[in-house]
Amino acid sequence: MSSIKQNLKQITHRIDIAAKKSGKNADCVKLLAVSKTKPLDAIEEAILAGQKMFGENYVQEGISKIQYFKDTFPSLEWHFIGPIQSNKTHAIAEHFHWVHSIERKKIAQRLNEQRPRSYGPLQVLIQVNTSGENSKSGVNIEEAKLLAHYIDTCPNLMLRGLMCIPQPESNPEKQQDAFAPLASLFNEMRTHRPHFDTLSMGMSDDMEAAIASGSTLVRIGSAIFGHRD
Ligand SMILES: *Cc1c(COP(=O)(O)O)cnc(C)c1O
């Protein structure tokens, strides 16, 4: 068995255990394989092991991978999870299925305008910074609510939930403390939004804490593909 296939199996097992611990089914938590900087053959190994959802941080790199696999594996789902510059929105709107990192109204507006209508709405998440540090990406809780009301009015965007990237932290209790505010905002915001079902939190080193806090999608890179070069 290839090491990537083995790693995927292990991660799936970790998700399973973490979900059961908090009384949920493992299929409540989706696995996004973060393939940034990883070569095509590593991605192909993951695809052949059954992985369908991939996350990329850099627009050009992501698009060349999307195009490479498009004909052979048409059912893959590509998520853009990196910072968004406004001159890249057009390329993102035309190639990706999901965007996790919306943190400005202007970016939402451009994605909405530039999404080809025939593709159906782009599935989007708002990136929230719950640590209150200005240096970190993401909007605060009040800004997230305003941005959500704006996205609700965009016909070519479907607001699916929230995403966060907390500070690296090795203590699992502190990891959970960092996820808790996003989980409660998620529960508050979903009450009037039937499609609001995705809480994107948890990476290789904090996925158990994220799942215990209510994550529905973990973004895993190094634990699948090895450490980044
Ligand atoms: C790189 C990256 C990940 C994956 O991180 P690992 O620690 O390698 O699992 C998840 N989310 C985002 C936004 C990333 O940039």
Short mmCIF file of C-alpha atoms in Angstrom, two decimals, residues 125-208:
data_model
loop_
_atom_site.label_atom_id
_atom_site.label_comp_id
_atom_site.label_asym_id
_atom_site.label_seq_id
_atom_site.Cartn_x
_atom_site.Cartn_y
_atom_site.Cartn_z
CA LEU A 125 -17.32 30.13 3.62
CA ILE A 126 -16.43 33.24 5.60
CA GLN A 127 -13.01 33.14 7.25
CA VAL A 128 -13.26 34.30 10.84
CA ASN A 129 -10.43 35.32 13.14
CA THR A 130 -11.53 34.51 16.67
CA SER A 131 -8.17 35.21 18.30
CA GLY A 132 -8.59 38.97 17.94
CA GLU A 133 -5.09 39.48 16.58
CA ASN A 134 -4.88 41.97 13.75
CA SER A 135 -2.04 40.14 12.10
CA LYS A 136 -4.23 37.09 11.47
CA SER A 137 -6.50 36.66 8.47
CA GLY A 138 -10.24 36.70 8.89
CA VAL A 139 -13.04 38.98 10.03
CA ASN A 140 -14.27 39.37 13.58
CA ILE A 141 -17.64 38.05 14.73
CA GLU A 142 -19.62 41.24 14.06
CA GLU A 143 -18.05 41.66 10.61
CA ALA A 144 -18.84 38.01 9.83
CA LYS A 145 -22.55 38.63 10.43
CA LEU A 146 -22.56 41.68 8.15
CA LEU A 147 -20.63 39.87 5.45
CA ALA A 148 -23.06 36.94 5.67
CA HIS A 149 -26.04 39.26 5.13
CA TYR A 150 -24.32 40.63 2.06
CA ILE A 151 -23.48 37.17 0.65
CA ASP A 152 -27.12 36.12 1.23
CA THR A 153 -28.04 38.67 -1.46
CA CYS A 154 -25.55 37.32 -4.04
CA PRO A 155 -27.29 34.97 -6.52
CA ASN A 156 -24.06 33.32 -7.69
CA LEU A 157 -22.71 32.59 -4.21
CA MET A 158 -24.07 30.03 -1.78
CA LEU A 159 -23.03 30.71 1.80
CA ARG A 160 -22.25 27.31 3.33
CA GLY A 161 -20.57 28.24 6.59
CA LEU A 162 -17.45 29.44 8.38
CA MET A 163 -13.73 28.70 8.45
CA CYS A 164 -10.91 29.52 10.86
CA ILE A 165 -7.17 28.97 11.25
CA PRO A 166 -6.32 29.45 14.93
CA GLN A 167 -2.81 30.04 16.26
CA PRO A 168 -0.77 26.84 16.45
CA GLU A 169 -1.23 25.43 19.95
CA SER A 170 -0.17 22.05 21.27
CA ASN A 171 -2.44 21.78 24.32
CA PRO A 172 -5.72 20.10 23.22
CA GLU A 173 -7.82 22.02 25.77
CA LYS A 174 -6.47 25.33 24.52
CA GLN A 175 -7.07 24.16 20.95
CA GLN A 176 -10.73 23.61 21.86
CA ASP A 177 -10.93 27.03 23.53
CA ALA A 178 -9.85 28.56 20.23
CA PHE A 179 -12.50 26.65 18.24
CA ALA A 180 -15.41 27.25 20.63
CA PRO A 181 -16.30 30.84 19.61
CA LEU A 182 -16.52 29.86 15.94
CA ALA A 183 -18.73 26.89 16.77
CA SER A 184 -21.19 29.06 18.66
CA LEU A 185 -21.25 31.69 15.92
CA PHE A 186 -21.89 28.87 13.43
CA ASN A 187 -24.85 27.59 15.42
CA GLU A 188 -26.27 31.08 15.75
CA MET A 189 -25.92 31.90 12.06
CA ARG A 190 -27.31 28.64 10.75
CA THR A 191 -30.78 29.08 12.26
CA HIS A 192 -32.13 31.04 9.29
CA ARG A 193 -29.99 29.50 6.59
CA PRO A 194 -30.99 26.01 5.41
CA HIS A 195 -27.78 25.49 3.37
CA PHE A 196 -25.43 26.69 6.10
CA ASP A 197 -23.90 23.34 7.04
CA THR A 198 -20.11 23.58 6.92
CA LEU A 199 -17.77 24.44 9.77
CA SER A 200 -14.24 24.23 8.31
CA MET A 201 -11.82 23.87 11.19
CA GLY A 202 -9.03 21.51 12.13
CA MET A 203 -5.68 20.70 10.49
CA SER A 204 -3.19 17.85 10.95
CA ASP A 205 -2.22 18.89 14.49
CA ASP A 206 -5.57 19.95 15.94
CA MET A 207 -8.22 17.91 14.11
CA GLU A 208 -9.37 15.96 17.18
#
